CSV table of C-alpha atoms and ligand atoms in Angstrom, one decimal:
chain,number,residue,atom,x,y,z
A,58,MET,CA,22.9,23.4,-4.0
A,59,GLU,CA,22.8,20.0,-2.1
A,60,ARG,CA,24.5,16.8,-3.1
A,61,THR,CA,23.6,13.2,-2.3
A,62,ASP,CA,24.3,9.7,-3.5
A,63,VAL,CA,20.7,8.9,-4.1
A,64,LEU,CA,17.7,11.2,-4.3
A,65,VAL,CA,14.3,9.5,-3.7
A,66,VAL,CA,11.3,11.3,-5.0
A,67,GLY,CA,8.0,10.3,-3.3
A,68,GLY,CA,7.4,9.7,0.4
A,69,GLY,CA,4.8,7.0,0.5
A,70,GLY,CA,5.4,3.4,1.6
A,71,THR,CA,7.6,2.8,-1.4
A,72,GLY,CA,9.8,5.9,-1.1
A,73,THR,CA,10.2,5.7,2.6
A,74,GLY,CA,11.0,2.0,2.4
A,75,ILE,CA,13.7,2.7,-0.2
A,76,VAL,CA,15.3,5.6,1.7
A,77,ARG,CA,15.5,3.4,4.8
A,78,ASP,CA,17.1,0.6,2.9
A,79,LEU,CA,19.6,2.9,1.2
A,80,ALA,CA,20.6,4.6,4.4
A,81,MET,CA,21.0,1.2,6.2
A,82,ARG,CA,23.4,0.1,3.4
A,83,GLY,CA,25.5,3.2,4.1
A,84,LEU,CA,24.5,5.4,1.2
A,85,ASP,CA,24.0,9.1,1.6
A,86,THR,CA,20.4,9.7,0.6
A,87,THR,CA,17.7,12.4,0.6
A,88,LEU,CA,13.9,11.9,0.2
A,89,VAL,CA,11.5,14.6,-1.0
A,90,ASP,CA,7.8,14.6,-1.2
A,91,ARG,CA,5.6,17.4,-2.6
A,92,GLY,CA,3.3,17.1,0.5
A,93,GLY,CA,3.4,15.3,3.8
A,94,LEU,CA,4.7,11.8,3.9
A,95,GLY,CA,2.0,9.3,2.9
A,96,SER,CA,-0.1,12.1,1.3
A,97,GLY,CA,-0.4,10.2,-1.9
A,98,THR,CA,-2.0,6.8,-2.1
A,99,THR,CA,-0.4,5.3,1.0
A,100,GLY,CA,-2.4,7.5,3.4
A,101,ARG,CA,-5.6,7.0,1.4
A,102,SER,CA,-5.5,3.1,1.2
A,103,HIS,CA,-7.6,0.5,2.8
A,104,GLY,CA,-4.9,-0.5,5.2
A,105,LEU,CA,-5.3,-4.3,5.0
A,106,LEU,CA,-2.1,-6.1,5.9
A,107,HIS,CA,-2.6,-8.9,3.4
A,108,SER,CA,-1.9,-12.5,4.4
A,109,GLY,CA,-1.8,-13.3,0.6
A,110,ALA,CA,-5.2,-15.2,0.8
A,111,ARG,CA,-6.8,-12.6,-1.5
A,112,TYR,CA,-4.4,-13.4,-4.3
A,113,ALA,CA,-3.8,-17.1,-3.5
A,114,GLU,CA,-5.7,-18.9,-6.3
A,115,ALA,CA,-4.8,-16.4,-9.0
A,116,ASP,CA,-1.3,-15.0,-8.3
A,117,ALA,CA,1.1,-17.4,-6.6
A,118,THR,CA,4.0,-14.9,-6.5
A,119,GLY,CA,1.8,-12.2,-5.0
A,120,ALA,CA,0.4,-14.5,-2.4
A,121,ARG,CA,3.9,-15.8,-1.3
A,122,GLU,CA,5.2,-12.2,-1.2
A,123,CYS,CA,2.3,-11.1,1.0
A,124,ILE,CA,2.6,-13.9,3.6
A,125,ALA,CA,6.4,-13.4,3.8
A,126,GLU,CA,6.1,-9.6,4.2
A,127,ASN,CA,3.1,-10.0,6.6
A,128,GLU,CA,5.3,-12.1,8.9
A,129,ILE,CA,8.2,-9.6,8.6
A,130,LEU,CA,6.0,-6.6,9.4
A,131,ARG,CA,4.7,-8.4,12.5
A,132,GLU,CA,8.3,-8.6,13.7
A,133,ILE,CA,9.5,-5.1,12.8
A,134,ALA,CA,6.5,-2.7,12.7
A,135,GLY,CA,5.0,-3.1,16.2
A,136,GLU,CA,2.2,-0.5,16.7
A,137,CYS,CA,2.2,0.4,13.0
A,138,ILE,CA,0.0,-2.7,12.5
A,139,ALA,CA,-2.7,-4.6,14.4
A,140,GLU,CA,-2.7,-8.4,14.4
A,141,THR,CA,-6.4,-8.9,14.0
A,142,GLY,CA,-6.6,-12.0,11.8
A,143,GLY,CA,-9.0,-12.2,8.9
A,144,LEU,CA,-12.0,-14.2,7.6
A,145,PHE,CA,-12.9,-15.0,4.0
A,146,VAL,CA,-16.7,-15.6,4.2
A,147,GLN,CA,-18.6,-17.6,1.7
A,148,LEU,CA,-22.2,-16.5,1.5
A,149,ASP,CA,-25.1,-18.6,0.0
A,150,ALA,CA,-24.8,-16.7,-3.3
A,151,ASP,CA,-21.1,-17.5,-3.6
A,152,ASP,CA,-19.5,-20.3,-5.6
A,153,PRO,CA,-18.3,-23.0,-3.2
A,154,ALA,CA,-15.6,-24.1,-5.8
A,155,TYR,CA,-14.0,-20.7,-5.4
A,156,PHE,CA,-13.8,-21.2,-1.7
A,157,ASP,CA,-12.2,-24.6,-2.1
A,158,ALA,CA,-9.7,-23.3,-4.6
A,159,LYS,CA,-8.7,-20.4,-2.3
A,160,ARG,CA,-8.3,-22.7,0.7
A,161,ASP,CA,-6.2,-25.2,-1.2
A,162,ALA,CA,-4.0,-22.5,-2.8
A,163,CYS,CA,-3.5,-20.8,0.6
A,164,ARG,CA,-2.2,-24.1,2.0
A,165,GLU,CA,0.0,-24.6,-1.1
A,166,HIS,CA,1.6,-21.2,-0.6
A,167,GLY,CA,2.2,-21.5,3.1
A,168,ILE,CA,-0.6,-19.2,4.2
A,169,PRO,CA,-2.2,-20.7,7.4
A,170,ALA,CA,-5.9,-21.2,6.5
A,171,GLU,CA,-8.4,-22.9,8.8
A,172,GLU,CA,-11.9,-23.7,7.6
A,173,LEU,CA,-14.7,-22.6,10.0
A,174,THR,CA,-18.4,-23.6,10.2
A,175,PRO,CA,-21.0,-20.8,10.2
A,176,ALA,CA,-21.4,-21.2,14.0
A,177,GLU,CA,-17.6,-20.9,14.5
A,178,ALA,CA,-17.5,-17.9,12.2
A,179,GLN,CA,-20.4,-16.2,14.1
A,180,ASP,CA,-18.6,-17.0,17.3
A,181,GLU,CA,-15.8,-14.8,16.1
A,182,VAL,CA,-18.1,-12.2,14.6
A,183,PRO,CA,-21.6,-12.4,16.2
A,184,ASP,CA,-23.1,-9.9,13.8
A,185,LEU,CA,-22.0,-11.8,10.7
A,186,THR,CA,-24.9,-12.5,8.3
A,187,ASP,CA,-26.9,-15.7,8.7
A,188,ASP,CA,-26.3,-16.1,4.9
A,189,VAL,CA,-22.7,-17.4,5.8
A,190,GLU,CA,-22.1,-20.9,4.5
A,191,ARG,CA,-18.5,-21.2,5.8
A,192,ALA,CA,-15.4,-19.2,6.4
A,193,LEU,CA,-11.6,-19.4,6.1
A,194,SER,CA,-9.5,-18.0,8.9
A,195,VAL,CA,-6.2,-16.4,7.7
A,196,PRO,CA,-3.6,-14.2,9.2
A,197,ASP,CA,-4.7,-10.9,7.7
A,198,GLY,CA,-4.2,-7.8,9.8
A,199,VAL,CA,-4.4,-4.0,9.7
A,200,ILE,CA,-1.8,-1.4,8.7
A,201,TYR,CA,-1.9,2.1,10.1
A,202,PRO,CA,-0.2,3.8,7.0
A,203,SER,CA,0.6,7.1,8.6
A,204,ARG,CA,2.5,5.5,11.5
A,205,LEU,CA,4.3,3.1,9.1
A,206,VAL,CA,5.6,5.8,6.8
A,207,ALA,CA,6.6,8.1,9.7
A,208,ALA,CA,8.4,5.2,11.6
A,209,THR,CA,10.1,4.1,8.4
A,210,ALA,CA,11.3,7.7,7.6
A,211,ALA,CA,12.4,8.2,11.2
A,212,ASP,CA,14.5,5.0,11.0
A,213,ALA,CA,16.0,6.2,7.7
A,214,ARG,CA,16.9,9.5,9.4
A,215,ALA,CA,18.5,7.6,12.3
A,216,HIS,CA,20.7,6.0,9.7
A,217,GLY,CA,21.7,9.4,8.2
A,218,ALA,CA,19.1,10.1,5.6
A,219,ARG,CA,17.6,13.6,5.1
A,220,ILE,CA,13.8,13.6,4.9
A,221,LEU,CA,12.1,16.6,3.3
A,222,PRO,CA,8.3,16.7,3.2
A,223,ASP,CA,6.7,19.7,1.5
A,224,ALA,CA,9.4,19.6,-1.2
A,225,PRO,CA,7.9,19.2,-4.7
A,226,VAL,CA,10.1,18.3,-7.6
A,227,THR,CA,9.4,20.7,-10.5
A,228,ASP,CA,12.0,19.4,-12.9
A,229,LEU,CA,14.7,16.8,-13.3
A,230,LEU,CA,18.2,17.8,-14.2
A,231,ILE,CA,19.6,16.0,-17.3
A,232,GLU,CA,23.1,16.0,-18.6
A,233,ASP,CA,24.7,13.7,-21.2
A,234,ASP,CA,21.7,11.3,-21.3
A,235,ALA,CA,21.7,10.9,-17.5
A,236,VAL,CA,19.5,12.2,-14.7
A,237,VAL,CA,21.8,14.1,-12.4
A,238,GLY,CA,19.4,15.6,-9.9
A,239,ALA,CA,16.2,17.6,-9.4
A,240,ALA,CA,14.9,21.1,-9.1
A,241,VAL,CA,12.9,21.3,-5.9
A,242,ASP,CA,10.4,24.0,-5.1
A,243,HIS,CA,9.5,25.6,-1.7
A,244,GLU,CA,13.0,27.1,-1.2
A,245,VAL,CA,14.8,23.8,-1.3
A,246,GLY,CA,16.6,24.4,-4.6
A,247,GLU,CA,18.6,22.0,-6.7
A,248,ILE,CA,19.6,18.6,-5.3
A,249,ARG,CA,22.4,16.8,-7.4
A,250,ALA,CA,22.6,13.0,-7.1
A,251,ASP,CA,24.4,10.0,-8.6
A,252,HIS,CA,21.0,8.3,-8.9
A,253,VAL,CA,17.4,9.5,-8.8
A,254,VAL,CA,14.5,7.2,-7.8
A,255,ASN,CA,11.0,7.8,-9.1
A,256,ALA,CA,8.8,6.5,-6.2
A,257,THR,CA,5.9,8.7,-7.0
A,258,GLY,CA,3.3,5.9,-7.4
A,259,ALA,CA,0.3,7.0,-9.4
A,260,TRP,CA,2.2,10.2,-10.3
A,261,ALA,CA,5.1,8.3,-11.9
A,262,ASP,CA,4.2,9.4,-15.4
A,263,GLN,CA,4.3,13.0,-14.3
A,264,LEU,CA,7.8,12.8,-12.9
A,265,GLY,CA,8.9,10.5,-15.8
A,266,SER,CA,7.8,13.1,-18.3
A,267,MET,CA,10.3,15.6,-16.8
A,268,ALA,CA,12.9,13.2,-18.1
A,269,GLY,CA,11.1,12.4,-21.3
A,270,VAL,CA,10.1,8.8,-20.3
A,271,ASP,CA,6.6,7.4,-20.4
A,272,LEU,CA,5.7,4.7,-17.9
A,273,ASP,CA,2.2,4.1,-19.2
A,274,MET,CA,0.6,4.0,-15.7
A,275,LYS,CA,-3.0,2.9,-15.6
A,276,PRO,CA,-4.2,4.3,-12.2
A,277,THR,CA,-7.6,3.2,-10.8
A,278,ARG,CA,-9.5,4.9,-8.0
A,279,GLY,CA,-11.3,3.2,-5.1
A,280,VAL,CA,-13.5,4.5,-2.3
A,281,MET,CA,-13.4,3.8,1.4
A,282,ILE,CA,-16.0,4.7,4.0
A,283,GLY,CA,-15.4,4.8,7.8
A,284,VAL,CA,-18.4,3.8,9.8
A,285,GLU,CA,-19.0,3.5,13.5
A,286,TYR,CA,-18.9,-0.2,14.6
A,287,SER,CA,-16.9,-1.3,17.7
A,288,ASP,CA,-14.8,-4.4,18.2
A,289,LEU,CA,-15.3,-6.2,14.9
A,290,GLY,CA,-12.3,-8.4,15.5
A,291,PRO,CA,-11.0,-9.9,12.3
A,292,VAL,CA,-10.8,-8.3,8.8
A,293,LEU,CA,-13.8,-9.5,6.7
A,294,ASN,CA,-13.3,-10.5,3.1
A,295,ARG,CA,-16.0,-11.8,0.8
A,296,CYS,CA,-14.9,-15.1,-0.6
A,297,ARG,CA,-15.6,-14.5,-4.3
A,298,PRO,CA,-13.5,-13.2,-7.2
A,299,PRO,CA,-12.4,-9.6,-6.4
A,300,ASP,CA,-15.3,-7.1,-6.8
A,301,ASP,CA,-16.7,-3.9,-5.4
A,302,GLY,CA,-17.3,-3.7,-1.6
A,303,ASP,CA,-15.7,-7.0,-0.5
A,304,ILE,CA,-13.5,-6.0,2.4
A,305,VAL,CA,-14.3,-4.6,5.9
A,306,VAL,CA,-11.2,-3.5,7.9
A,307,PRO,CA,-11.5,-3.3,11.8
A,308,HIS,CA,-10.3,-0.2,13.6
A,309,GLY,CA,-11.3,-0.5,17.2
A,310,GLU,CA,-14.3,1.8,17.4
A,311,GLN,CA,-14.9,1.9,13.7
A,312,VAL,CA,-14.6,-0.2,10.5
A,313,VAL,CA,-13.5,0.9,7.1
A,314,LEU,CA,-15.5,-0.4,4.2
A,315,GLY,CA,-14.1,-0.7,0.7
A,316,THR,CA,-13.7,-0.5,-2.2
A,317,THR,CA,-14.2,0.1,-5.9
A,318,SER,CA,-11.9,0.1,-9.0
A,319,VAL,CA,-12.5,2.7,-11.7
A,320,ALA,CA,-9.9,3.9,-14.2
A,321,VAL,CA,-8.8,7.5,-13.8
A,322,GLU,CA,-6.8,9.8,-16.2
A,323,ASP,CA,-5.4,12.2,-13.6
A,324,PRO,CA,-4.6,11.1,-10.0
A,325,ASP,CA,-5.1,14.7,-8.9
A,326,ASP,CA,-8.4,15.3,-10.6
A,327,TYR,CA,-11.0,12.5,-10.8
A,328,GLU,CA,-14.7,12.0,-10.2
A,329,GLN,CA,-15.8,10.8,-6.8
A,330,ALA,CA,-19.1,9.1,-7.6
A,331,GLU,CA,-21.9,8.6,-5.1
A,332,TRP,CA,-22.7,5.1,-6.6
A,333,GLU,CA,-19.3,3.9,-5.4
A,334,VAL,CA,-20.2,4.8,-1.8
A,335,GLU,CA,-23.7,3.3,-2.1
A,336,ARG,CA,-22.5,0.1,-3.7
A,337,THR,CA,-19.6,-0.4,-1.3
A,338,VAL,CA,-21.9,0.0,1.8
A,339,GLU,CA,-24.5,-2.3,0.3
A,340,GLU,CA,-22.0,-5.0,-0.6
A,341,CYS,CA,-20.2,-4.9,2.8
A,342,ALA,CA,-23.6,-5.0,4.5
A,343,ALA,CA,-24.1,-8.4,2.8
A,344,MET,CA,-21.5,-9.7,5.2
A,345,LEU,CA,-22.1,-7.4,8.2
A,346,PRO,CA,-25.7,-6.2,7.9
A,347,SER,CA,-25.5,-3.6,10.7
A,348,VAL,CA,-23.0,-1.4,8.7
A,349,ALA,CA,-25.9,-0.4,6.3
A,350,ASP,CA,-27.4,2.0,8.9
A,351,ALA,CA,-24.2,2.8,10.9
A,352,GLU,CA,-23.1,6.4,11.2
A,353,GLN,CA,-20.6,7.2,8.5
A,354,THR,CA,-17.6,9.1,9.8
A,355,ARG,CA,-15.5,9.8,6.7
A,356,THR,CA,-15.4,8.9,3.0
A,357,TYR,CA,-12.2,9.1,1.0
A,358,TRP,CA,-10.8,7.9,-2.3
A,359,GLY,CA,-7.3,6.6,-3.2
A,360,VAL,CA,-5.6,5.9,-6.6
A,361,ARG,CA,-3.8,2.7,-7.2
A,362,PRO,CA,-0.4,3.1,-8.9
A,363,LEU,CA,-0.9,0.3,-11.5
A,364,TYR,CA,1.7,-0.3,-14.1
A,365,GLY,CA,0.0,-0.4,-17.5
A,366,PRO,CA,2.4,-2.6,-19.5
A,367,GLU,CA,1.3,-5.5,-17.4
A,368,GLU,CA,-2.4,-5.0,-18.2
A,369,ASP,CA,-3.9,-8.4,-19.1
A,370,GLU,CA,-5.5,-9.1,-22.4
A,371,LEU,CA,-9.0,-8.7,-21.0
A,372,GLY,CA,-8.3,-5.0,-20.4
A,373,ASP,CA,-10.1,-5.2,-17.1
A,374,GLU,CA,-8.5,-2.8,-14.5
A,375,ARG,CA,-8.8,-5.5,-11.8
A,376,GLY,CA,-6.7,-7.7,-14.0
A,377,ILE,CA,-3.8,-5.3,-14.0
A,378,SER,CA,-1.0,-6.8,-11.9
A,379,ARG,CA,-0.8,-5.9,-8.2
A,380,GLY,CA,2.8,-6.9,-8.5
A,381,PHE,CA,5.6,-4.4,-8.5
A,382,PHE,CA,8.2,-3.3,-11.1
A,383,VAL,CA,11.7,-1.9,-10.9
A,384,VAL,CA,12.1,0.0,-14.2
A,385,ASP,CA,15.7,0.7,-15.1
A,386,HIS,CA,15.6,3.7,-17.5
A,387,ALA,CA,19.1,3.0,-18.7
A,388,ASP,CA,18.1,-0.3,-20.2
A,389,ARG,CA,14.6,0.8,-21.2
A,390,ASP,CA,15.1,4.4,-22.4
A,391,GLY,CA,18.9,4.9,-22.7
A,392,LEU,CA,18.8,7.3,-19.7
A,393,ASP,CA,21.3,6.7,-17.0
A,394,GLY,CA,20.9,7.4,-13.3
A,395,PHE,CA,17.2,7.0,-13.1
A,396,THR,CA,15.0,4.2,-11.8
A,397,SER,CA,11.2,4.0,-11.3
A,398,VAL,CA,9.6,1.7,-8.8
A,399,VAL,CA,5.9,1.3,-9.5
A,400,GLY,CA,2.9,-0.9,-8.7
A,401,GLY,CA,2.8,-3.2,-5.7
A,402,LYS,CA,0.9,-3.0,-2.4
A,403,LEU,CA,1.6,-1.3,0.9
A,404,THR,CA,1.9,-4.8,2.4
A,405,THR,CA,4.9,-5.5,0.1
A,406,HIS,CA,6.5,-2.0,0.3
A,407,ARG,CA,9.6,-3.3,2.1
A,408,LEU,CA,10.2,-6.0,-0.5
A,409,MET,CA,9.8,-3.5,-3.3
A,410,ALA,CA,12.4,-1.3,-1.6
A,411,GLU,CA,14.8,-4.2,-1.2
A,412,ALA,CA,14.5,-5.1,-4.9
A,413,ALA,CA,14.9,-1.5,-6.0
A,414,VAL,CA,17.9,-0.9,-3.7
A,415,ASP,CA,19.6,-4.2,-4.8
A,416,HIS,CA,19.4,-2.8,-8.3
A,417,ILE,CA,20.6,0.7,-7.4
A,418,ALA,CA,23.4,-0.5,-5.2
A,419,GLU,CA,24.7,-2.7,-8.1
A,420,ARG,CA,24.6,0.3,-10.4
A,421,LEU,CA,26.6,2.3,-7.8
A,422,GLY,CA,29.1,-0.5,-7.0
A,423,VAL,CA,27.9,-0.9,-3.4
A,424,ASP,CA,27.7,-4.4,-2.1
A,425,ALA,CA,26.2,-4.0,1.4
A,426,ALA,CA,23.3,-6.5,2.0
A,427,CYS,CA,19.7,-5.5,2.9
A,428,ARG,CA,19.0,-5.6,6.6
A,429,THR,CA,15.5,-4.0,6.6
A,430,ALA,CA,13.7,-7.3,7.5
A,431,GLU,CA,15.9,-7.9,10.5
A,432,GLU,CA,15.8,-4.5,12.3
A,433,GLN,CA,12.7,-3.1,14.0
A,434,LEU,CA,11.5,0.4,13.1
A,435,THR,CA,12.2,3.4,15.2
A,436,ALA,CA,9.6,3.8,18.0
A,437,HIS,CA,7.8,0.6,16.8
A,438,ASP,CA,6.6,-0.3,20.3
A,439,ASP,CA,5.5,3.2,21.4
A,440,PRO,CA,2.3,4.6,19.9
A,441,ASP,CA,2.7,8.0,21.5
A,442,ARG,CA,6.1,8.5,19.9
A,443,LEU,CA,4.8,7.1,16.6
A,444,ASP,CA,2.0,9.6,16.6
A,445,ALA,CA,4.5,12.4,17.4
A,446,LEU,CA,6.5,11.3,14.3
A,447,VAL,CA,3.3,11.3,12.2
A,448,GLU,CA,2.8,14.9,13.3
A,449,GLU,CA,6.4,15.9,12.7
A,450,PHE,CA,6.4,14.4,9.1
A,451,ASP,CA,3.0,15.8,8.4
A,452,ALA,CA,1.9,12.2,7.7
A,453,ALA,CA,-1.7,12.2,9.0
A,454,GLY,CA,-4.1,10.8,6.4
A,455,PRO,CA,-7.7,9.6,6.2
A,456,ALA,CA,-6.9,5.9,6.2
A,457,ASP,CA,-6.2,5.8,10.0
A,458,ALA,CA,-7.5,9.2,11.1
A,459,ASP,CA,-9.8,7.5,13.7
A,460,VAL,CA,-6.9,5.7,15.4
A,461,VAL,CA,-3.7,7.7,15.1
A,462,GLY,CA,-3.2,10.7,17.4
A,463,ARG,CA,-6.4,9.7,19.3
A,464,ARG,CA,-4.8,8.3,22.5
B,172,FAD,C1,-8.4,2.2,-2.9
B,172,FAD,C2,-7.1,1.5,-2.5
B,172,FAD,C3,-7.0,0.5,-1.5
B,172,FAD,C4,-5.8,-0.1,-1.2
B,172,FAD,N1,-5.8,-1.0,-0.2
B,172,FAD,C5,-4.6,-1.6,0.1
B,172,FAD,C6,-4.6,-2.5,1.2
B,172,FAD,O1,-5.6,-2.7,1.9
B,172,FAD,N2,-3.4,-3.1,1.5
B,172,FAD,C7,-2.3,-2.9,0.7
B,172,FAD,O2,-1.3,-3.5,1.0
B,172,FAD,N3,-2.3,-2.0,-0.3
B,172,FAD,C8,-3.4,-1.3,-0.6
B,172,FAD,N4,-3.5,-0.4,-1.6
B,172,FAD,C9,-2.3,-0.2,-2.4
B,172,FAD,C10,-1.3,0.7,-1.7
B,172,FAD,O3,-2.0,1.7,-1.0
B,172,FAD,C11,-0.3,1.3,-2.7
B,172,FAD,O4,0.2,0.4,-3.6
B,172,FAD,C12,0.8,2.0,-2.0
B,172,FAD,O5,0.4,2.8,-0.9
B,172,FAD,C13,1.6,2.9,-3.0
B,172,FAD,O6,2.6,3.5,-2.3
B,172,FAD,P1,3.7,4.4,-3.1
B,172,FAD,O7,4.6,4.9,-2.1
B,172,FAD,O8,4.2,3.6,-4.3
B,172,FAD,O9,2.8,5.6,-3.7
B,172,FAD,P2,2.2,6.9,-2.9
B,172,FAD,O10,1.8,6.6,-1.5
B,172,FAD,O11,1.2,7.5,-3.8
B,172,FAD,O12,3.5,7.8,-2.8
B,172,FAD,C14,3.9,8.6,-3.9
B,172,FAD,C15,4.3,10.0,-3.4
B,172,FAD,O13,4.9,10.7,-4.4
B,172,FAD,C16,4.7,12.1,-4.1
B,172,FAD,N5,4.9,12.9,-5.3
B,172,FAD,C17,4.2,12.8,-6.5
B,172,FAD,N6,4.7,13.7,-7.3
B,172,FAD,C18,5.8,14.3,-6.7
B,172,FAD,C19,6.7,15.4,-7.1
B,172,FAD,N7,6.7,16.0,-8.3
B,172,FAD,N8,7.6,15.8,-6.2
B,172,FAD,C20,7.7,15.2,-4.9
B,172,FAD,N9,6.8,14.2,-4.6
B,172,FAD,C21,5.9,13.8,-5.4
B,172,FAD,C22,3.2,12.1,-3.6
B,172,FAD,O14,2.9,13.2,-2.9
B,172,FAD,C23,3.1,10.8,-2.9
B,172,FAD,O15,3.2,11.0,-1.5
B,172,FAD,C24,-4.6,0.3,-1.9
B,172,FAD,C25,-4.7,1.3,-2.9
B,172,FAD,C26,-5.9,1.9,-3.2
B,172,FAD,C27,-6.0,3.0,-4.1
């Protein structure tokens, strides 16, 4: 039987961010994932490094978090990201007042935003539709999720953490109204811990149910389609209220089109509908017409780990907060030693981890400060080493399959 200060369950962006932060603050910590690192939503996301512009007019907190974390990741994450820039394009069917509101909100929240004429936008993206009325240039970028989780885990390990992919938790150990560890399959056995973190994203209810707590997650699925298209340059975002098929993410020789938002009951078993693919391609082609007939290289779905209690009154899944939540089950459910960290975005994973570890450190009486924003990730500047880490942690996923390991 193993013993650790903190056991982190889930090796996506959130869990790897948490284990790195814990280890850097001097805590003994172990991370387990039922599969490879990033094999949940992280490795199946769209991989947009948000500037915050997407949220600017509707969610000031989310927008400010994104621009701050975007700037931090540019400093610490090296070849785990690509600094492509991004455009929000207003087409002739789109409401000009929405564009104005987004531009003004970006500037209010400290997101650099330069308005471009159609000619200037087409100068950046020659294949952009002639329906473009104007564009907003913002510091969006691209995340390669498999490299990010592998580098973050490797950094945690360099600070003393144990990282165990292929280690599914089958039960939580409970004694005297406290979670005291987990039973882990695949010959790992029991791991006892002073604190257990539920960083299982869309699976948070499944893990929570092992301790008798209900997080009321409201996961939604979305499709992404990789197509052949070289040298797009910036990320393309449709400048209209969030809808299906409004983002094109550049990946060198390909672009990734996305996405949709449909509620699912079970993150392991959901419909993958052809209409989602067709609609996403059609909508993205409204911005970049040549993707309509481009060769499709891969299609994959991911499931957003949305936290249900924040659902807005409209009951629209797109209205569910993209913010994150640190849920202390001692306060909420009378269960000590157990914290869930849910919601959020890959762009803000480091901040989520900082908030969670601030909370856990306080519970454990540790007062070391967070340093994850100041120190660069292991191998951040070496794509070959990063790709070797991806292999070692079994972190390859569809989101960046056309880039990672292809050198
Ligand atoms: C369609 C789509 C597009 C997105 N696009 C973007 C984007 O462009 N930019 C952005 O910033 N964010 C984006 N997101 C959001 C982002 O991907 C997620 O918020 C983030 O990756 C969630 O990370 P996580 O670590 O919380 O969850 P996950 O990555 O799902 O990690 C949870 C882990 O827990 C593990 N696990 C589950 N149960 C167990 C168990 N019993 N034992 C052990 N391990 C277990 C799983 O294997 C998994 O690896 C997108 C999401 C979706 C669905």
